[in-house]
PDB file of C-alpha atoms in Angstrom:
ATOM      1  CA  MET A 217     -28.772 -30.878 -47.431  1.00 46.00           C
ATOM      2  CA  THR A 218     -29.867 -27.265 -47.200  1.00 49.00           C
ATOM      3  CA  GLY A 219     -30.883 -25.369 -44.094  1.00 65.00           C
ATOM      4  CA  GLY A 220     -30.386 -26.495 -40.543  1.00 91.00           C
ATOM      5  CA  THR A 221     -27.231 -27.927 -39.017  1.00 95.00           C
ATOM      6  CA  ALA A 222     -25.111 -30.545 -40.777  1.00 96.00           C
ATOM      7  CA  LEU A 223     -22.753 -31.382 -37.911  1.00 97.00           C
ATOM      8  CA  SER A 224     -23.017 -30.520 -34.235  1.00 96.00           C
ATOM      9  CA  THR A 225     -21.162 -31.502 -31.076  1.00 96.00           C
ATOM     10  CA  GLU A 226     -21.779 -30.778 -27.406  1.00 96.00           C
ATOM     11  CA  GLY A 227     -18.928 -31.091 -24.898  1.00 95.00           C
ATOM     12  CA  LEU A 228     -17.301 -33.658 -27.182  1.00 96.00           C
ATOM     13  CA  GLY A 229     -14.107 -35.263 -25.929  1.00 95.00           C
ATOM     14  CA  LYS A 230     -11.890 -38.241 -26.763  1.00 95.00           C
ATOM     15  CA  ARG A 231      -9.208 -39.716 -24.532  1.00 92.00           C
ATOM     16  CA  TYR A 232      -6.882 -42.450 -25.753  1.00 87.00           C
ATOM     17  CA  GLY A 233      -6.153 -45.000 -23.018  1.00 76.00           C
ATOM     18  CA  ARG A 234      -6.217 -44.583 -19.262  1.00 68.00           C
ATOM     19  CA  ARG A 235      -2.460 -44.052 -19.191  1.00 60.00           C
ATOM     20  CA  GLY A 236      -1.969 -43.099 -22.794  1.00 57.00           C
ATOM     21  CA  PRO A 237      -1.251 -39.700 -24.337  1.00 62.00           C
ATOM     22  CA  GLY A 238      -4.362 -38.190 -22.739  1.00 84.00           C
ATOM     23  CA  TRP A 239      -7.093 -36.082 -24.287  1.00 90.00           C
ATOM     24  CA  ALA A 240      -6.955 -35.721 -28.073  1.00 93.00           C
ATOM     25  CA  LEU A 241     -10.115 -33.599 -28.023  1.00 94.00           C
ATOM     26  CA  ARG A 242     -11.818 -31.884 -25.099  1.00 92.00           C
ATOM     27  CA  GLU A 243     -14.955 -29.791 -24.506  1.00 93.00           C
ATOM     28  CA  CYS A 244     -15.646 -29.416 -28.221  1.00 94.00           C
ATOM     29  CA  THR A 245     -18.960 -27.696 -28.902  1.00 94.00           C
ATOM     30  CA  LEU A 246     -19.883 -26.524 -32.394  1.00 94.00           C
ATOM     31  CA  ALA A 247     -22.780 -26.293 -34.835  1.00 95.00           C
ATOM     32  CA  LEU A 248     -21.853 -26.255 -38.527  1.00 96.00           C
ATOM     33  CA  PRO A 249     -24.633 -24.916 -40.770  1.00 95.00           C
ATOM     34  CA  ALA A 250     -25.608 -27.150 -43.674  1.00 95.00           C
ATOM     35  CA  GLY A 251     -24.177 -26.248 -47.058  1.00 93.00           C
ATOM     36  CA  ARG A 252     -20.962 -24.702 -45.697  1.00 94.00           C
ATOM     37  CA  VAL A 253     -17.453 -25.590 -46.848  1.00 94.00           C
ATOM     38  CA  CYS A 254     -15.492 -25.649 -43.601  1.00 96.00           C
ATOM     39  CA  ALA A 255     -11.715 -25.298 -43.245  1.00 95.00           C
ATOM     40  CA  LEU A 256     -10.564 -27.410 -40.302  1.00 96.00           C
ATOM     41  CA  VAL A 257      -7.133 -26.089 -39.353  1.00 95.00           C
ATOM     42  CA  GLY A 258      -4.615 -26.405 -36.557  1.00 93.00           C
ATOM     43  CA  PRO A 259      -1.116 -27.767 -35.882  1.00 91.00           C
ATOM     44  CA  ASN A 260      -0.226 -31.461 -35.987  1.00 89.00           C
ATOM     45  CA  GLY A 261      -1.691 -33.263 -32.992  1.00 88.00           C
ATOM     46  CA  ALA A 262      -4.331 -30.588 -32.424  1.00 91.00           C
ATOM     47  CA  GLY A 263      -7.251 -33.037 -32.596  1.00 93.00           C
ATOM     48  CA  LYS A 264      -8.414 -32.499 -36.200  1.00 94.00           C
ATOM     49  CA  SER A 265      -8.257 -36.153 -37.262  1.00 94.00           C
ATOM     50  CA  THR A 266      -9.904 -37.250 -34.018  1.00 95.00           C
ATOM     51  CA  LEU A 267     -12.783 -34.817 -34.577  1.00 97.00           C
ATOM     52  CA  LEU A 268     -13.325 -36.079 -38.128  1.00 97.00           C
ATOM     53  CA  ALA A 269     -13.202 -39.737 -37.060  1.00 96.00           C
ATOM     54  CA  LEU A 270     -15.729 -39.027 -34.285  1.00 97.00           C
ATOM     55  CA  ALA A 271     -18.013 -37.248 -36.750  1.00 97.00           C
ATOM     56  CA  ALA A 272     -17.726 -40.213 -39.134  1.00 96.00           C
ATOM     57  CA  GLY A 273     -18.720 -42.611 -36.363  1.00 96.00           C
ATOM     58  CA  LEU A 274     -15.407 -44.478 -36.459  1.00 95.00           C
ATOM     59  CA  LEU A 275     -14.561 -43.568 -32.850  1.00 95.00           C
ATOM     60  CA  ARG A 276     -16.675 -43.503 -29.727  1.00 95.00           C
ATOM     61  CA  PRO A 277     -16.472 -40.310 -27.700  1.00 96.00           C
ATOM     62  CA  THR A 278     -15.165 -40.457 -24.147  1.00 95.00           C
ATOM     63  CA  GLU A 279     -17.512 -37.642 -23.227  1.00 96.00           C
ATOM     64  CA  GLY A 280     -20.136 -35.471 -24.874  1.00 97.00           C
ATOM     65  CA  THR A 281     -22.163 -36.050 -28.030  1.00 97.00           C
ATOM     66  CA  VAL A 282     -21.809 -35.693 -31.786  1.00 97.00           C
ATOM     67  CA  ARG A 283     -24.670 -35.480 -34.287  1.00 97.00           C
ATOM     68  CA  ALA A 284     -24.069 -36.085 -37.985  1.00 97.00           C
ATOM     69  CA  PRO A 285     -26.026 -37.581 -40.886  1.00 95.00           C
ATOM     70  CA  ALA A 286     -26.522 -41.342 -41.002  1.00 94.00           C
ATOM     71  CA  ARG A 287     -23.687 -43.319 -42.563  1.00 91.00           C
ATOM     72  CA  GLU A 288     -25.410 -43.717 -45.913  1.00 92.00           C
ATOM     73  CA  HIS A 289     -25.510 -39.915 -46.206  1.00 94.00           C
ATOM     74  CA  LEU A 290     -21.930 -39.317 -45.068  1.00 96.00           C
ATOM     75  CA  ALA A 291     -18.537 -39.873 -46.712  1.00 96.00           C
ATOM     76  CA  TYR A 292     -15.131 -39.786 -45.033  1.00 96.00           C
ATOM     77  CA  VAL A 293     -11.673 -39.804 -46.602  1.00 95.00           C
ATOM     78  CA  ALA A 294      -8.957 -40.482 -44.037  1.00 93.00           C
ATOM     79  CA  GLN A 295      -5.337 -39.362 -44.319  1.00 89.00           C
ATOM     80  CA  ASP A 296      -4.068 -42.828 -45.237  1.00 88.00           C
ATOM     81  CA  LYS A 297      -6.792 -43.316 -47.910  1.00 90.00           C
ATOM     82  CA  PRO A 298      -7.595 -46.965 -46.984  1.00 91.00           C
ATOM     83  CA  LEU A 299      -8.573 -48.989 -50.062  1.00 96.00           C
ATOM     84  CA  TYR A 300      -8.510 -52.679 -50.998  1.00 96.00           C
ATOM     85  CA  PRO A 301      -5.038 -53.093 -52.574  1.00 96.00           C
ATOM     86  CA  GLN A 302      -5.913 -56.209 -54.602  1.00 97.00           C
ATOM     87  CA  LEU A 303      -8.826 -54.556 -56.429  1.00 98.00           C
ATOM     88  CA  THR A 304      -8.472 -52.647 -59.674  1.00 98.00           C
ATOM     89  CA  VAL A 305      -9.637 -49.056 -60.114  1.00 98.00           C
ATOM     90  CA  ALA A 306     -12.697 -50.252 -62.047  1.00 97.00           C
ATOM     91  CA  GLU A 307     -13.513 -52.892 -59.422  1.00 98.00           C
ATOM     92  CA  THR A 308     -13.215 -50.305 -56.660  1.00 98.00           C
ATOM     93  CA  LEU A 309     -15.674 -47.971 -58.363  1.00 97.00           C
ATOM     94  CA  ARG A 310     -18.010 -50.893 -59.056  1.00 97.00           C
ATOM     95  CA  MET A 311     -17.879 -51.724 -55.352  1.00 97.00           C
ATOM     96  CA  GLY A 312     -18.850 -48.125 -54.581  1.00 96.00           C
ATOM     97  CA  ARG A 313     -21.839 -48.406 -56.894  1.00 96.00           C
ATOM     98  CA  GLU A 314     -23.005 -51.716 -55.381  1.00 96.00           C
ATOM     99  CA  LEU A 315     -22.623 -50.474 -51.806  1.00 94.00           C
ATOM    100  CA  ASN A 316     -24.633 -47.332 -52.536  1.00 94.00           C
ATOM    101  CA  PRO A 317     -27.655 -48.457 -54.583  1.00 90.00           C
ATOM    102  CA  GLY A 318     -29.898 -45.620 -55.629  1.00 88.00           C
ATOM    103  CA  ARG A 319     -27.376 -42.953 -54.607  1.00 90.00           C
ATOM    104  CA  TRP A 320     -24.301 -43.669 -56.731  1.00 95.00           C
ATOM    105  CA  ASP A 321     -23.242 -40.989 -59.225  1.00 94.00           C
ATOM    106  CA  GLY A 322     -21.005 -42.833 -61.650  1.00 93.00           C
ATOM    107  CA  ALA A 323     -20.416 -39.764 -63.812  1.00 93.00           C
ATOM    108  CA  VAL A 324     -18.800 -37.820 -60.957  1.00 91.00           C
ATOM    109  CA  ALA A 325     -16.707 -40.803 -59.842  1.00 94.00           C
ATOM    110  CA  GLU A 326     -15.481 -41.533 -63.354  1.00 92.00           C
ATOM    111  CA  ARG A 327     -14.641 -37.871 -63.969  1.00 90.00           C
ATOM    112  CA  ILE A 328     -12.336 -37.790 -60.939  1.00 90.00           C
ATOM    113  CA  ALA A 329     -10.691 -41.096 -61.910  1.00 93.00           C
ATOM    114  CA  ALA A 330     -10.687 -40.347 -65.642  1.00 90.00           C
ATOM    115  CA  ASP A 331      -6.901 -40.329 -66.132  1.00 89.00           C
ATOM    116  CA  LEU A 332      -6.337 -43.578 -64.241  1.00 95.00           C
ATOM    117  CA  ASP A 333      -5.992 -47.007 -65.859  1.00 97.00           C
ATOM    118  CA  PRO A 334      -9.231 -48.856 -64.954  1.00 97.00           C
ATOM    119  CA  GLY A 335      -7.328 -52.144 -64.892  1.00 97.00           C
ATOM    120  CA  ALA A 336      -4.544 -50.960 -62.570  1.00 98.00           C
ATOM    121  CA  ARG A 337      -4.569 -52.526 -59.112  1.00 98.00           C
ATOM    122  CA  ILE A 338      -4.768 -50.138 -56.189  1.00 97.00           C
ATOM    123  CA  ARG A 339      -1.480 -51.431 -54.755  1.00 96.00           C
ATOM    124  CA  THR A 340       0.388 -50.269 -57.887  1.00 97.00           C
ATOM    125  CA  LEU A 341      -0.886 -46.689 -57.730  1.00 95.00           C
ATOM    126  CA  SER A 342       1.028 -43.704 -56.433  1.00 92.00           C
ATOM    127  CA  GLY A 343      -0.160 -41.841 -53.349  1.00 90.00           C
ATOM    128  CA  GLY A 344      -1.756 -39.135 -55.478  1.00 89.00           C
ATOM    129  CA  GLN A 345      -3.536 -41.699 -57.658  1.00 93.00           C
ATOM    130  CA  ARG A 346      -4.924 -43.490 -54.601  1.00 94.00           C
ATOM    131  CA  THR A 347      -6.178 -40.127 -53.359  1.00 91.00           C
ATOM    132  CA  ARG A 348      -8.118 -39.654 -56.578  1.00 92.00           C
ATOM    133  CA  VAL A 349      -9.718 -43.097 -56.238  1.00 96.00           C
ATOM    134  CA  ALA A 350     -10.676 -42.377 -52.619  1.00 95.00           C
ATOM    135  CA  LEU A 351     -12.207 -39.024 -53.594  1.00 93.00           C
ATOM    136  CA  ALA A 352     -14.050 -40.665 -56.493  1.00 94.00           C
ATOM    137  CA  LEU A 353     -15.617 -43.136 -54.034  1.00 95.00           C
ATOM    138  CA  ALA A 354     -16.527 -40.353 -51.615  1.00 95.00           C
ATOM    139  CA  LEU A 355     -18.117 -38.003 -54.158  1.00 93.00           C
ATOM    140  CA  GLY A 356     -19.738 -40.834 -56.091  1.00 95.00           C
ATOM    141  CA  LYS A 357     -21.727 -41.615 -52.957  1.00 94.00           C
ATOM    142  CA  ARG A 358     -23.412 -38.181 -53.199  1.00 94.00           C
ATOM    143  CA  PRO A 359     -23.050 -37.501 -49.470  1.00 95.00           C
ATOM    144  CA  GLU A 360     -24.821 -34.790 -47.527  1.00 95.00           C
ATOM    145  CA  LEU A 361     -21.704 -34.388 -45.360  1.00 96.00           C
ATOM    146  CA  LEU A 362     -18.208 -34.914 -46.775  1.00 96.00           C
ATOM    147  CA  LEU A 363     -15.339 -35.236 -44.286  1.00 97.00           C
ATOM    148  CA  LEU A 364     -11.830 -34.889 -45.743  1.00 95.00           C
ATOM    149  CA  ASP A 365      -8.650 -35.344 -43.702  1.00 94.00           C
ATOM    150  CA  GLU A 366      -5.714 -33.734 -45.565  1.00 90.00           C
ATOM    151  CA  PRO A 367      -7.227 -34.842 -48.893  1.00 87.00           C
ATOM    152  CA  MET A 368      -4.756 -33.090 -51.204  1.00 83.00           C
ATOM    153  CA  ALA A 369      -1.481 -33.827 -49.399  1.00 81.00           C
ATOM    154  CA  ASP A 370      -0.312 -36.422 -51.967  1.00 82.00           C
ATOM    155  CA  LEU A 371      -1.219 -34.401 -55.052  1.00 83.00           C
ATOM    156  CA  ASP A 372       0.977 -32.165 -57.175  1.00 83.00           C
ATOM    157  CA  PRO A 373      -0.113 -28.499 -57.394  1.00 83.00           C
ATOM    158  CA  LEU A 374      -1.906 -28.873 -60.744  1.00 84.00           C
ATOM    159  CA  ALA A 375      -3.834 -31.998 -59.701  1.00 81.00           C
ATOM    160  CA  ARG A 376      -4.665 -30.321 -56.377  1.00 83.00           C
ATOM    161  CA  HIS A 377      -6.064 -27.281 -58.170  1.00 83.00           C
ATOM    162  CA  ARG A 378      -8.174 -29.396 -60.537  1.00 83.00           C
ATOM    163  CA  LEU A 379      -9.580 -31.648 -57.829  1.00 82.00           C
ATOM    164  CA  MET A 380     -10.318 -28.717 -55.556  1.00 84.00           C
ATOM    165  CA  GLY A 381     -12.320 -27.220 -58.405  1.00 85.00           C
ATOM    166  CA  VAL A 382     -14.304 -30.454 -58.816  1.00 83.00           C
ATOM    167  CA  LEU A 383     -14.956 -30.630 -55.064  1.00 83.00           C
ATOM    168  CA  MET A 384     -16.163 -27.060 -54.834  1.00 85.00           C
ATOM    169  CA  ALA A 385     -18.326 -27.304 -57.960  1.00 87.00           C
ATOM    170  CA  ASP A 386     -19.956 -30.480 -56.667  1.00 82.00           C
ATOM    171  CA  ALA A 387     -20.532 -28.955 -53.230  1.00 83.00           C
ATOM    172  CA  ALA A 388     -22.125 -25.870 -54.782  1.00 87.00           C
ATOM    173  CA  GLU A 389     -24.345 -27.885 -57.132  1.00 88.00           C
ATOM    174  CA  ARG A 390     -25.622 -30.339 -54.520  1.00 88.00           C
ATOM    175  CA  GLY A 391     -25.431 -28.190 -51.394  1.00 91.00           C
ATOM    176  CA  THR A 392     -23.005 -30.667 -49.855  1.00 93.00           C
ATOM    177  CA  THR A 393     -21.519 -29.712 -46.502  1.00 95.00           C
ATOM    178  CA  VAL A 394     -17.750 -30.202 -46.567  1.00 95.00           C
ATOM    179  CA  VAL A 395     -15.307 -30.295 -43.647  1.00 96.00           C
ATOM    180  CA  MET A 396     -11.737 -30.310 -44.933  1.00 94.00           C
ATOM    181  CA  SER A 397      -8.547 -30.292 -42.900  1.00 93.00           C
ATOM    182  CA  SER A 398      -5.392 -28.925 -44.496  1.00 86.00           C
ATOM    183  CA  HIS A 399      -2.175 -27.087 -43.675  1.00 82.00           C
ATOM    184  CA  ILE A 400      -2.337 -25.051 -46.909  1.00 79.00           C
ATOM    185  CA  LEU A 401      -4.157 -21.963 -45.679  1.00 83.00           C
ATOM    186  CA  GLY A 402      -4.018 -20.072 -48.967  1.00 76.00           C
ATOM    187  CA  GLU A 403      -5.764 -22.939 -50.712  1.00 74.00           C
ATOM    188  CA  LEU A 404      -8.486 -23.082 -48.091  1.00 83.00           C
ATOM    189  CA  GLU A 405      -9.072 -19.329 -48.123  1.00 80.00           C
ATOM    190  CA  GLY A 406     -10.216 -19.406 -51.716  1.00 79.00           C
ATOM    191  CA  ALA A 407     -12.440 -22.453 -51.293  1.00 85.00           C
ATOM    192  CA  CYS A 408     -13.941 -22.365 -47.800  1.00 91.00           C
ATOM    193  CA  ASP A 409     -16.530 -20.104 -46.192  1.00 93.00           C
ATOM    194  CA  HIS A 410     -16.357 -21.392 -42.606  1.00 96.00           C
ATOM    195  CA  LEU A 411     -13.410 -21.777 -40.219  1.00 96.00           C
ATOM    196  CA  LEU A 412     -12.898 -24.228 -37.401  1.00 96.00           C
ATOM    197  CA  LEU A 413      -9.553 -23.680 -35.654  1.00 95.00           C
ATOM    198  CA  VAL A 414      -8.511 -26.468 -33.283  1.00 94.00           C
ATOM    199  CA  ASP A 415      -5.441 -26.379 -31.063  1.00 92.00           C
ATOM    200  CA  ASP A 416      -4.371 -28.576 -28.172  1.00 88.00           C
ATOM    201  CA  GLY A 417      -7.591 -30.552 -28.427  1.00 88.00           C
ATOM    202  CA  ARG A 418      -9.872 -27.509 -28.094  1.00 90.00           C
ATOM    203  CA  VAL A 419     -11.794 -25.270 -30.477  1.00 92.00           C
ATOM    204  CA  ARG A 420     -10.186 -21.803 -30.639  1.00 92.00           C
ATOM    205  CA  LEU A 421     -12.232 -20.208 -33.431  1.00 94.00           C
ATOM    206  CA  ASP A 422     -15.516 -21.240 -35.043  1.00 95.00           C
ATOM    207  CA  GLY A 423     -17.515 -19.147 -37.484  1.00 96.00           C
ATOM    208  CA  ALA A 424     -18.050 -17.840 -40.995  1.00 96.00           C
ATOM    209  CA  ILE A 425     -14.684 -16.769 -42.422  1.00 95.00           C
ATOM    210  CA  ASP A 426     -15.976 -13.408 -43.694  1.00 95.00           C
ATOM    211  CA  ASP A 427     -17.405 -12.601 -40.260  1.00 96.00           C
ATOM    212  CA  LEU A 428     -14.221 -13.615 -38.440  1.00 96.00           C
ATOM    213  CA  LEU A 429     -12.017 -11.564 -40.772  1.00 95.00           C
ATOM    214  CA  ALA A 430     -14.326  -8.554 -40.512  1.00 94.00           C
ATOM    215  CA  ALA A 431     -14.108  -8.754 -36.707  1.00 95.00           C
ATOM    216  CA  HIS A 432     -10.306  -8.233 -36.792  1.00 95.00           C
ATOM    217  CA  VAL A 433      -7.971  -5.594 -38.186  1.00 95.00           C
ATOM    218  CA  LEU A 434      -4.222  -5.696 -38.827  1.00 95.00           C
ATOM    219  CA  LEU A 435      -2.165  -2.721 -37.587  1.00 94.00           C
ATOM    220  CA  ARG A 436       1.341  -1.784 -38.764  1.00 93.00           C
ATOM    221  CA  GLY A 437       3.357   1.218 -37.713  1.00 93.00           C
ATOM    222  CA  PRO A 438       5.421   2.767 -34.917  1.00 92.00           C
ATOM    223  CA  VAL A 439       5.481   1.196 -31.475  1.00 89.00           C
ATOM    224  CA  ALA A 440       2.682   2.807 -29.456  1.00 86.00           C
ATOM    225  CA  ASP A 441       0.212   1.998 -26.724  1.00 86.00           C
ATOM    226  CA  LEU A 442      -2.452  -0.344 -28.087  1.00 87.00           C
ATOM    227  CA  ALA A 443      -4.966   0.444 -25.338  1.00 83.00           C
ATOM    228  CA  PRO A 444      -7.955   0.390 -25.415  1.00 82.00           C
ATOM    229  CA  HIS A 445      -7.883  -2.143 -28.281  1.00 84.00           C
ATOM    230  CA  THR A 446      -8.383  -5.845 -27.580  1.00 90.00           C
ATOM    231  CA  VAL A 447      -5.120  -7.333 -28.831  1.00 92.00           C
ATOM    232  CA  VAL A 448      -4.994 -10.870 -30.207  1.00 94.00           C
ATOM    233  CA  GLU A 449      -1.262 -10.730 -30.900  1.00 94.00           C
ATOM    234  CA  SER A 450       1.400  -8.053 -31.226  1.00 92.00           C
ATOM    235  CA  ARG A 451       4.998  -8.289 -32.426  1.00 91.00           C
ATOM    236  CA  THR A 452       7.732  -5.681 -32.451  1.00 91.00           C
ATOM    237  CA  THR A 453      10.643  -5.635 -34.903  1.00 88.00           C
ATOM    238  CA  GLY A 454      12.955  -2.749 -34.160  1.00 85.00           C
ATOM    239  CA  ARG A 455      10.678   0.293 -34.174  1.00 86.00           C
ATOM    240  CA  GLN A 456       7.965  -1.394 -36.204  1.00 91.00           C
ATOM    241  CA  LEU A 457       4.832  -2.791 -34.555  1.00 92.00           C
ATOM    242  CA  THR A 458       2.561  -5.381 -36.149  1.00 93.00           C
ATOM    243  CA  ALA A 459      -0.609  -6.306 -34.280  1.00 94.00           C
ATOM    244  CA  LEU A 460      -3.864  -8.107 -34.865  1.00 95.00           C
ATOM    245  CA  VAL A 461      -6.681  -6.564 -32.831  1.00 94.00           C
ATOM    246  CA  ARG A 462     -10.395  -7.135 -32.586  1.00 93.00           C
ATOM    247  CA  ARG A 463     -12.386  -4.511 -34.446  1.00 88.00           C
ATOM    248  CA  GLU A 464     -14.463  -2.758 -31.778  1.00 84.00           C
ATOM    249  CA  GLY A 465     -15.636   0.516 -33.189  1.00 77.00           C
ATOM    250  CA  ARG A 466     -13.185   2.984 -34.685  1.00 79.00           C
ATOM    251  CA  VAL A 467      -9.498   2.027 -34.698  1.00 79.00           C
ATOM    252  CA  GLU A 468      -7.391   5.027 -33.691  1.00 78.00           C
ATOM    253  CA  GLY A 469      -3.631   5.392 -33.517  1.00 80.00           C
ATOM    254  CA  PRO A 470      -0.522   6.097 -35.616  1.00 88.00           C
ATOM    255  CA  TRP A 471      -0.837   2.882 -37.628  1.00 88.00           C
ATOM    256  CA  GLN A 472      -1.702   1.736 -41.104  1.00 92.00           C
ATOM    257  CA  THR A 473      -4.716  -0.567 -40.992  1.00 92.00           C
ATOM    258  CA  SER A 474      -5.573  -3.413 -43.340  1.00 94.00           C
ATOM    259  CA  PRO A 475      -7.898  -6.411 -43.337  1.00 94.00           C
ATOM    260  CA  PRO A 476      -6.129  -9.615 -42.246  1.00 94.00           C
ATOM    261  CA  SER A 477      -5.818 -12.666 -44.447  1.00 92.00           C
ATOM    262  CA  LEU A 478      -6.971 -16.065 -43.246  1.00 92.00           C
ATOM    263  CA  GLU A 479      -3.321 -16.915 -42.608  1.00 92.00           C
ATOM    264  CA  ASP A 480      -2.842 -13.748 -40.507  1.00 93.00           C
ATOM    265  CA  LEU A 481      -5.893 -14.645 -38.431  1.00 94.00           C
ATOM    266  CA  VAL A 482      -5.029 -18.304 -37.868  1.00 94.00           C
ATOM    267  CA  LEU A 483      -1.345 -17.804 -37.100  1.00 93.00           C
ATOM    268  CA  ALA A 484      -2.014 -14.950 -34.672  1.00 93.00           C
ATOM    269  CA  HIS A 485      -4.507 -17.001 -32.674  1.00 92.00           C
ATOM    270  CA  LEU A 486      -2.223 -20.048 -32.680  1.00 91.00           C
ATOM    271  CA  ARG A 487       0.832 -18.062 -31.580  1.00 89.00           C
ATOM    272  CA  THR A 488      -1.170 -16.418 -28.818  1.00 85.00           C
ATOM    273  CA  ALA A 489      -2.311 -19.822 -27.547  1.00 69.00           C
ATOM    274  CA  LYS A 490       1.319 -20.981 -27.405  1.00 61.00           C
ATOM    275  CA  THR A 491       2.658 -17.880 -25.640  1.00 52.00           C
ATOM    276  CA  PRO A 492       3.198 -18.500 -21.901  1.00 44.00           C
ATOM    277  CA  GLU A 493       1.143 -16.299 -19.623  1.00 40.00           C
ATOM    278  CA  GLY A 494       3.027 -13.119 -18.846  1.00 37.00           C
ATOM    279  CA  ALA A 495       5.320 -13.367 -21.865  1.00 37.00           C
ATOM    280  CA  SER A 496       5.152 -11.064 -24.881  1.00 36.00           C
ATOM    281  CA  ALA A 497       4.408 -12.526 -28.299  1.00 34.00           C
TER     282      ALA A 497
END
């Protein structure tokens, strides 16, 4: 899919049970351009998995709307990588081909599962091996929108690097829109071009990563008055001040300035959201 919007929500919310834990997602409005690779980040319990399940059509929203491609054009890999344990690797990939006639890309699926024993049953595989089978099914479907919930968590660093390369190459070749949640910010920074930061069930940041980074600047230096800058977060260690501010014209003051990393940006906004009103970060 190229051009237009791949995934959009308007006032989307999900509440679990009348007396349950409450709202997992609330007032979520976003429009993800097609062809983007989106990093979905936030702390545990922020609402990331709920948002992905709603986008995949596996949950019904309590309020609001979500618009995504039809199921035959969408693939979703959940955290627990649900697969049929009694099937073999080969049987699982054959099932993917038969369930997706006319769309199945066996070459991509087999490349991802290349090092696995085709005759091994899913129940005998390690967590990382099951992840590779689940990703083979998802990419073999040739989806327009690929939703991945912590897809690399079970993989060792080398396997994670290789599979991330396959994912990004496939997305670039086909124009696939990818939404990927992960806690490994450094990994996402090199692969993703869009950021969706969710915290406490609400969207805190949404936009192209380059634009968001360019809109902020990191200051380091002596403690001094930050006015008139719009401060996202400031921290003082002894006589040293570190602050993330919004770039609004020329930044003046006795500080060294540098562009923030994705990790600087995300952590500053998350810490600010957790700081009680009236307290200093």
